[in-house]
GROMACS .gro file of C-alpha atoms in nm:
model
  364
    1MET     CA    1  -0.738  24.294  14.862
    2ALA     CA    2  -0.524  24.465  14.596
    3LYS     CA    3  -0.303  24.238  14.397
    4ARG     CA    4   0.062  24.241  14.501
    5GLN     CA    5   0.293  24.392  14.235
    6ILE     CA    6   0.659  24.327  14.192
    7PRO     CA    7   0.879  24.636  14.141
    8VAL     CA    8   1.106  24.618  13.833
    9ILE     CA    9   1.429  24.826  13.878
   10VAL     CA   10   1.633  24.910  13.572
   11LEU     CA   11   2.015  24.912  13.626
   12ALA     CA   12   2.200  25.097  13.354
   13GLY     CA   13   2.556  25.217  13.283
   14PHE     CA   14   2.818  25.201  13.011
   15LEU     CA   15   3.077  24.925  12.980
   16GLY     CA   16   3.307  24.914  13.275
   17SER     CA   17   3.099  25.135  13.506
   18GLY     CA   18   3.048  24.857  13.750
   19LYS     CA   19   2.679  24.775  13.715
   20THR     CA   20   2.741  24.399  13.713
   21THR     CA   21   2.953  24.430  14.021
   22LEU     CA   22   2.666  24.623  14.181
   23LEU     CA   23   2.415  24.356  14.075
   24ASN     CA   24   2.636  24.084  14.223
   25HIS     CA   25   2.654  24.286  14.541
   26LEU     CA   26   2.276  24.305  14.558
   27LEU     CA   27   2.250  23.927  14.506
   28ARG     CA   28   2.508  23.873  14.782
   29HIS     CA   29   2.316  24.090  15.024
   30SER     CA   30   1.960  24.003  14.932
   31GLY     CA   31   1.900  23.850  15.276
   32GLY     CA   32   1.550  23.698  15.262
   33THR     CA   33   1.453  23.901  14.955
   34ARG     CA   34   1.416  23.693  14.642
   35ILE     CA   35   1.559  23.887  14.347
   36GLY     CA   36   1.483  23.812  13.987
   37ALA     CA   37   1.790  23.933  13.796
   38VAL     CA   38   1.759  23.982  13.420
   39VAL     CA   39   2.093  24.002  13.237
   40ASN     CA   40   2.224  23.945  12.884
   41ASP     CA   41   2.553  23.780  12.981
   42PHE     CA   42   2.564  23.507  13.239
   43GLY     CA   43   2.942  23.495  13.209
   44LYS     CA   44   2.976  23.814  13.419
   45ILE     CA   45   2.733  23.703  13.695
   46GLU     CA   46   2.890  23.502  13.978
   47ILE     CA   47   2.680  23.186  13.954
   48ASP     CA   48   2.836  22.846  14.010
   49ALA     CA   49   3.029  22.654  13.751
   50MET     CA   50   2.739  22.415  13.683
   51SER     CA   51   2.523  22.696  13.547
   52VAL     CA   52   2.455  22.758  13.176
   53ALA     CA   53   2.691  23.057  13.157
   54GLY     CA   54   2.641  23.270  12.846
   55GLN     CA   55   2.327  23.106  12.714
   56VAL     CA   56   2.027  23.303  12.605
   57ASP     CA   57   1.675  23.189  12.702
   58SER     CA   58   1.795  23.027  13.024
   59MET     CA   59   1.688  23.064  13.384
   60VAL     CA   60   1.915  22.955  13.675
   61SER     CA   61   1.840  22.939  14.044
   62LEU     CA   62   2.117  23.099  14.257
   63GLY     CA   63   2.037  22.872  14.552
   64ASN     CA   64   1.933  23.166  14.785
   65GLY     CA   65   1.585  23.201  14.640
   66CYS     CA   66   1.702  23.438  14.370
   67LEU     CA   67   1.672  23.361  13.999
   68CYS     CA   68   1.882  23.479  13.710
   69CYS     CA   69   1.782  23.472  13.344
   70ALA     CA   70   1.963  23.572  13.027
   71VAL     CA   71   1.760  23.736  12.756
   72ASP     CA   72   1.768  23.964  12.459
   73ALA     CA   73   1.536  24.259  12.429
   74SER     CA   74   1.258  24.082  12.230
   75GLU     CA   75   1.222  23.825  12.510
   76LEU     CA   76   1.209  24.061  12.802
   77ASP     CA   77   0.836  24.068  12.840
   78GLY     CA   78   0.815  23.690  12.837
   79PHE     CA   79   1.078  23.665  13.115
   80LEU     CA   80   0.899  23.920  13.322
   81ASP     CA   81   0.593  23.703  13.297
   82ARG     CA   82   0.794  23.397  13.412
   83LEU     CA   83   0.955  23.581  13.700
   84ALA     CA   84   0.621  23.730  13.810
   85ARG     CA   85   0.450  23.389  13.842
   86PRO     CA   86   0.344  23.325  14.201
   87ALA     CA   87   0.540  22.999  14.199
   88ALA     CA   88   0.870  23.191  14.160
   89ARG     CA   89   0.798  23.385  14.474
   90ILE     CA   90   1.011  23.677  14.353
   91ASP     CA   91   1.004  23.998  14.557
   92VAL     CA   92   1.188  24.238  14.324
   93ILE     CA   93   1.319  24.223  13.965
   94VAL     CA   94   1.646  24.397  13.863
   95ILE     CA   95   1.720  24.437  13.494
   96GLU     CA   96   2.073  24.505  13.384
   97ALA     CA   97   1.999  24.719  13.078
   98SER     CA   98   2.341  24.724  12.912
   99GLY     CA   99   2.342  24.516  12.597
  100LEU     CA  100   1.962  24.491  12.585
  101ALA     CA  101   1.855  24.837  12.478
  102GLU     CA  102   1.864  25.206  12.570
  103PRO     CA  103   1.743  25.251  12.929
  104GLN     CA  104   1.435  25.449  12.817
  105GLU     CA  105   1.346  25.168  12.584
  106ILE     CA  106   1.352  24.916  12.869
  107ILE     CA  107   1.138  25.153  13.079
  108ARG     CA  108   0.882  25.180  12.796
  109MET     CA  109   0.864  24.802  12.768
  110ILE     CA  110   0.799  24.770  13.137
  111LEU     CA  111   0.532  25.045  13.138
  112ALA     CA  112   0.371  24.891  12.831
  113SER     CA  113   0.356  24.539  12.976
  114ASP     CA  114   0.019  24.381  13.001
  115ASN     CA  115   0.136  24.195  13.312
  116ASP     CA  116  -0.039  24.361  13.609
  117SER     CA  117   0.190  24.171  13.847
  118VAL     CA  118   0.487  24.391  13.770
  119VAL     CA  119   0.533  24.767  13.815
  120TYR     CA  120   0.817  24.998  13.713
  121GLY     CA  121   1.039  25.068  14.016
  122GLY     CA  122   1.288  25.329  13.890
  123LEU     CA  123   1.609  25.373  13.685
  124VAL     CA  124   1.949  25.349  13.854
  125GLU     CA  125   2.236  25.486  13.645
  126VAL     CA  126   2.587  25.363  13.739
  127VAL     CA  127   2.863  25.603  13.654
  128ASP     CA  128   3.237  25.526  13.641
  129GLY     CA  129   3.401  25.786  13.859
  130ALA     CA  130   3.749  25.701  13.740
  131GLU     CA  131   3.668  25.715  13.373
  132PHE     CA  132   3.381  25.965  13.364
  133SER     CA  133   3.543  26.218  13.119
  134ALA     CA  134   3.660  25.946  12.878
  135THR     CA  135   3.320  25.770  12.886
  136ARG     CA  136   3.141  26.096  12.836
  137GLU     CA  137   3.356  26.176  12.533
  138ARG     CA  138   3.300  25.832  12.378
  139HIS     CA  139   2.929  25.826  12.464
  140PRO     CA  140   2.767  26.175  12.464
  141GLU     CA  141   2.437  26.007  12.536
  142LEU     CA  142   2.563  25.957  12.895
  143ASP     CA  143   2.437  26.301  12.979
  144ARG     CA  144   2.086  26.206  12.868
  145HIS     CA  145   2.097  25.874  13.064
  146VAL     CA  146   2.202  26.056  13.381
  147GLY     CA  147   1.929  26.313  13.318
  148ILE     CA  148   1.644  26.060  13.320
  149ALA     CA  149   1.778  25.852  13.614
  150ASP     CA  150   1.592  25.832  13.950
  151LEU     CA  151   1.911  25.756  14.129
  152VAL     CA  152   2.273  25.804  14.016
  153VAL     CA  153   2.546  25.579  14.161
  154LEU     CA  154   2.892  25.734  14.137
  155ASN     CA  155   3.098  25.410  14.144
  156LYS     CA  156   3.478  25.368  14.199
  157ALA     CA  157   3.474  25.675  14.430
  158ASP     CA  158   3.777  25.523  14.605
  159ARG     CA  159   3.988  25.571  14.289
  160ILE     CA  160   3.950  25.949  14.264
  161GLY     CA  161   4.064  26.228  14.490
  162ASP     CA  162   3.838  26.441  14.700
  163GLU     CA  163   3.863  26.741  14.468
  164THR     CA  164   3.781  26.528  14.158
  165ARG     CA  165   3.493  26.363  14.343
  166GLU     CA  166   3.342  26.696  14.445
  167SER     CA  167   3.378  26.824  14.089
  168LEU     CA  168   3.205  26.515  13.954
  169LEU     CA  169   2.922  26.548  14.201
  170GLU     CA  170   2.870  26.901  14.086
  171THR     CA  171   2.875  26.796  13.718
  172LEU     CA  172   2.620  26.516  13.787
  173ALA     CA  173   2.401  26.752  13.986
  174GLY     CA  174   2.396  26.984  13.687
  175LEU     CA  175   2.299  26.699  13.448
  176ALA     CA  176   2.025  26.576  13.682
  177PRO     CA  177   1.907  26.859  13.904
  178GLY     CA  178   1.754  26.725  14.224
  179THR     CA  179   1.845  26.362  14.154
  180PRO     CA  180   2.034  26.198  14.441
  181VAL     CA  181   2.391  26.095  14.365
  182VAL     CA  182   2.540  25.816  14.585
  183PRO     CA  183   2.921  25.777  14.583
  184VAL     CA  184   3.027  25.413  14.638
  185SER     CA  185   3.323  25.185  14.593
  186HIS     CA  186   3.311  24.838  14.433
  187GLY     CA  187   2.934  24.877  14.373
  188ARG     CA  188   2.862  24.846  14.743
  189ILE     CA  189   2.533  25.031  14.773
  190ASP     CA  190   2.294  24.954  15.055
  191PRO     CA  191   2.024  24.731  14.903
  192GLU     CA  192   1.762  24.914  15.108
  193MET     CA  193   1.830  25.217  14.888
  194LEU     CA  194   1.647  25.022  14.614
  195PHE     CA  195   1.412  24.778  14.781
  196ASP     CA  196   1.287  24.649  15.116
  197ARG     CA  197   1.500  24.361  15.237
  198LYS     CA  198   1.337  24.069  15.414
  199PRO     CA  199   1.513  23.883  15.695
  200ARG     CA  200   1.661  23.549  15.596
  201GLU     CA  201   1.468  23.243  15.714
  202ASP     CA  202   1.751  23.071  15.894
  203HIS     CA  203   1.543  22.871  16.146
  204LEU     CA  204   1.674  22.557  15.971
  205GLU     CA  205   2.028  22.690  15.960
  206ALA     CA  206   2.176  22.385  16.136
  207VAL     CA  207   2.035  22.130  15.898
  208ARG     CA  208   2.008  22.305  15.563
  209GLN     CA  209   2.256  22.253  15.283
  210LEU     CA  210   2.523  22.514  15.226
  211SER     CA  211   2.376  22.754  14.970
  212PHE     CA  212   2.535  22.956  14.690
  213GLU     CA  213   2.457  23.269  14.895
  214ASP     CA  214   2.671  23.141  15.179
  215LEU     CA  215   2.968  23.095  14.944
  216LEU     CA  216   2.924  23.450  14.809
  217LEU     CA  217   2.894  23.592  15.162
  218ALA     CA  218   3.206  23.410  15.268
  219ASP     CA  219   3.397  23.541  14.970
  220ASP     CA  220   3.268  23.890  15.036
  221GLU     CA  221   3.366  23.879  15.401
  222HIS     CA  222   3.712  23.766  15.294
  223ASP     CA  223   3.736  24.060  15.053
  224ARG     CA  224   3.628  24.301  15.320
  225GLU     CA  225   3.890  24.163  15.565
  226HIS     CA  226   4.155  24.190  15.298
  227ASP     CA  227   4.057  24.548  15.221
  228HIS     CA  228   4.057  24.633  15.594
  229ASP     CA  229   4.398  24.478  15.645
  230HIS     CA  230   4.529  24.653  15.340
  231GLU     CA  231   4.422  24.983  15.480
  232HIS     CA  232   4.587  24.904  15.814
  233ASP     CA  233   4.911  24.827  15.630
  234HIS     CA  234   4.909  25.186  15.514
  235GLY     CA  235   4.909  25.321  15.865
  236GLU     CA  236   4.536  25.343  15.934
  237HIS     CA  237   4.475  25.164  16.259
  238CYS     CA  238   4.135  25.105  16.419
  239GLY     CA  239   4.111  25.247  16.760
  240GLU     CA  240   3.822  25.398  16.941
  241GLY     CA  241   3.770  25.652  16.668
  242CYS     CA  242   3.770  25.403  16.373
  243ASP     CA  243   3.463  25.481  16.168
  244HIS     CA  244   3.477  25.167  15.942
  245SER     CA  245   3.399  25.383  15.642
  246GLY     CA  246   3.402  25.084  15.410
  247HIS     CA  247   3.104  24.923  15.577
  248LEU     CA  248   2.772  24.904  15.404
  249HIS     CA  249   2.579  25.147  15.623
  250SER     CA  250   2.862  25.392  15.692
  251GLY     CA  251   2.773  25.746  15.609
  252TYR     CA  252   2.399  25.676  15.568
  253GLU     CA  253   2.143  25.802  15.812
  254SER     CA  254   1.800  25.658  15.883
  255VAL     CA  255   1.510  25.878  16.011
  256GLU     CA  256   1.187  25.726  16.134
  257PHE     CA  257   0.848  25.901  16.153
  258ARG     CA  258   0.522  25.791  16.296
  259SER     CA  259   0.187  25.966  16.324
  260ASP     CA  260  -0.136  25.846  16.475
  261THR     CA  261  -0.302  26.155  16.321
  262PRO     CA  262  -0.397  26.124  15.952
  263MET     CA  263  -0.181  26.312  15.704
  264ASN     CA  264  -0.295  26.601  15.493
  265PRO     CA  265  -0.257  26.498  15.125
  266ARG     CA  266  -0.167  26.839  14.987
  267ARG     CA  267   0.088  26.922  15.255
  268LEU     CA  268   0.242  26.577  15.225
  269MET     CA  269   0.280  26.607  14.849
  270ASP     CA  270   0.444  26.957  14.896
  271PHE     CA  271   0.690  26.786  15.135
  272LEU     CA  272   0.758  26.499  14.892
  273ASP     CA  273   0.796  26.729  14.591
  274GLY     CA  274   1.053  26.937  14.786
  275ARG     CA  275   1.247  26.652  14.956
  276PRO     CA  276   1.601  26.751  15.007
  277GLU     CA  277   1.918  26.643  14.819
  278GLY     CA  278   2.085  26.349  14.991
  279LEU     CA  279   1.747  26.184  15.072
  280TYR     CA  280   1.784  25.871  14.865
  281ARG     CA  281   1.506  25.646  14.985
  282MET     CA  282   1.163  25.667  15.150
  283LYS     CA  283   0.939  25.379  15.241
  284GLY     CA  284   0.641  25.310  15.463
  285PHE     CA  285   0.270  25.364  15.457
  286VAL     CA  286   0.041  25.662  15.490
  287HIS     CA  287  -0.301  25.704  15.647
  288PHE     CA  288  -0.522  25.982  15.497
  289GLY     CA  289  -0.844  26.073  15.672
  290VAL     CA  290  -1.011  26.200  15.358
  291ALA     CA  291  -1.353  26.054  15.296
  292GLY     CA  292  -1.339  25.789  15.021
  293HIS     CA  293  -0.962  25.755  15.055
  294ARG     CA  294  -0.910  25.599  15.393
  295ASP     CA  295  -0.720  25.298  15.249
  296LYS     CA  296  -0.361  25.216  15.325
  297PHE     CA  297  -0.121  25.400  15.086
  298THR     CA  298   0.217  25.224  15.076
  299LEU     CA  299   0.497  25.468  14.986
  300HIS     CA  300   0.801  25.379  14.775
  301ALA     CA  301   1.052  25.640  14.670
  302VAL     CA  302   1.399  25.581  14.520
  303GLY     CA  303   1.569  25.912  14.430
  304ASP     CA  304   1.329  26.106  14.209
  305PHE     CA  305   1.101  25.800  14.160
  306LEU     CA  306   0.782  25.810  14.370
  307ARG     CA  307   0.491  25.572  14.386
  308PHE     CA  308   0.199  25.499  14.616
  309TYR     CA  309   0.031  25.157  14.626
  310ARG     CA  310  -0.325  25.153  14.750
  311SER     CA  311  -0.475  24.860  14.944
  312PRO     CA  312  -0.725  24.797  15.220
  313TRP     CA  313  -0.606  24.795  15.578
  314ALA     CA  314  -0.611  24.459  15.746
  315ARG     CA  315  -0.885  24.427  16.008
  316SER     CA  316  -0.633  24.411  16.295
  317GLU     CA  317  -0.402  24.679  16.145
  318GLU     CA  318  -0.356  25.004  16.324
  319ARG     CA  319  -0.444  25.306  16.109
  320VAL     CA  320  -0.118  25.506  16.142
  321THR     CA  321   0.142  25.665  15.918
  322GLN     CA  322   0.490  25.517  15.945
  323MET     CA  323   0.790  25.616  15.730
  324VAL     CA  324   1.158  25.546  15.711
  325MET     CA  325   1.392  25.787  15.530
  326ILE     CA  326   1.746  25.699  15.431
  327GLY     CA  327   2.008  25.939  15.311
  328ARG     CA  328   2.343  26.105  15.354
  329GLY     CA  329   2.398  26.444  15.512
  330ILE     CA  330   2.025  26.492  15.583
  331ASP     CA  331   1.884  26.705  15.862
  332ALA     CA  332   1.684  26.457  16.068
  333GLY     CA  333   1.520  26.732  16.274
  334ALA     CA  334   1.410  26.926  15.970
  335LEU     CA  335   1.263  26.616  15.804
  336LYS     CA  336   1.070  26.521  16.114
  337ALA     CA  337   0.948  26.882  16.150
  338GLY     CA  338   0.842  26.886  15.787
  339LEU     CA  339   0.633  26.571  15.831
  340GLU     CA  340   0.491  26.693  16.160
  341GLY     CA  341   0.358  26.988  15.965
  342CYS     CA  342   0.179  26.752  15.729
  343ARG     CA  343  -0.055  26.620  15.993
  344ASP     CA  344  -0.425  26.682  15.932
  345THR     CA  345  -0.596  26.786  16.252
  346ALA     CA  346  -0.933  26.821  16.089
  347PRO     CA  347  -0.945  26.542  15.821
  348GLU     CA  348  -1.326  26.556  15.809
  349GLU     CA  349  -1.301  26.902  15.660
  350THR     CA  350  -1.040  26.812  15.397
  351LYS     CA  351  -1.198  26.798  15.055
  352GLU     CA  352  -1.173  26.487  14.832
  353HIS     CA  353  -1.010  26.680  14.548
  354SER     CA  354  -0.707  26.741  14.777
  355MET     CA  355  -0.615  26.378  14.706
  356TRP     CA  356  -0.552  26.441  14.335
  357GLY     CA  357  -0.178  26.496  14.385
  358VAL     CA  358  -0.143  26.163  14.565
  359LEU     CA  359  -0.355  25.979  14.316
  360ARG     CA  360  -0.127  26.092  14.028
  361TYR     CA  361   0.141  25.862  14.182
  362ALA     CA  362  -0.097  25.587  14.293
  363GLN     CA  363  -0.086  25.238  14.142
  364ASP     CA  364  -0.414  25.059  14.182
   0.00000   0.00000   0.00000
């Protein structure tokens, strides 16, 4: 059985862009997923008053299974080792890069790590929509950061007009051609854009102690109700046509695909290489019928980032391909038709070298 690897996602953005707000949002909505958050300033992370705020070389439990540690760049590898220990039971690690190093330096450190329990999971660049021009003038390197990102989050979209927002989306598309750009407000991105969420284990809900996560969720619900009431005060009343556009999943579409027939590796890679704008996330597993490569290939894609993880099928596991695609403004019919065209009706005739494209993105 292949060793389980923990994805490490790098969260970058200049001062004031809202990356810490986004990180707090992920921690609030982690569900049953245990996040290891790596930051360089505890003072900005909403942990309780008994924590060691601001101290370096510290690790704090957030009470919902997540861990938070404060580090400087030289200690990053050591903390990745600590978070990746089986005893920590961490599912995903999120590094807030600001104050540690340039994003590409953090990426290099992850890729160069000797720890085979962690694997690079992509770069998310948070951009301040309200201050984009001023930030770009102060920090010309912003263009380069956006250009290497796997997913760009246009934060504070609620603070700019439609015309400005469309202009910004065009600018960002020019800086990072083909890279998905997700407009959000208050850092409220759907966590499933970045990682698979597990359901919370609430079977002991009646007897367990109130956790830190409960307090955060209560605060968040209060904020949402306040925002909703504030909108209604301005004449927007919820009737039958209310779309609840501030809700987490609003505006996102989910498309599911299943195939009992093996997939053709070349046709699938052509599909993945040409996936449309607005398709932010793909996850699932793929069955290839190619001789020597009939293992289970788990697919993980965030924006431009793509990776396959190869492992044996469980004895009782059905050999099928199942995928979920998440995006905004996507053509569900076209996506399904594209994947339908990737089926391999004669896998026994498909040559082994057709797997080379897949294996380029495979993590053993």
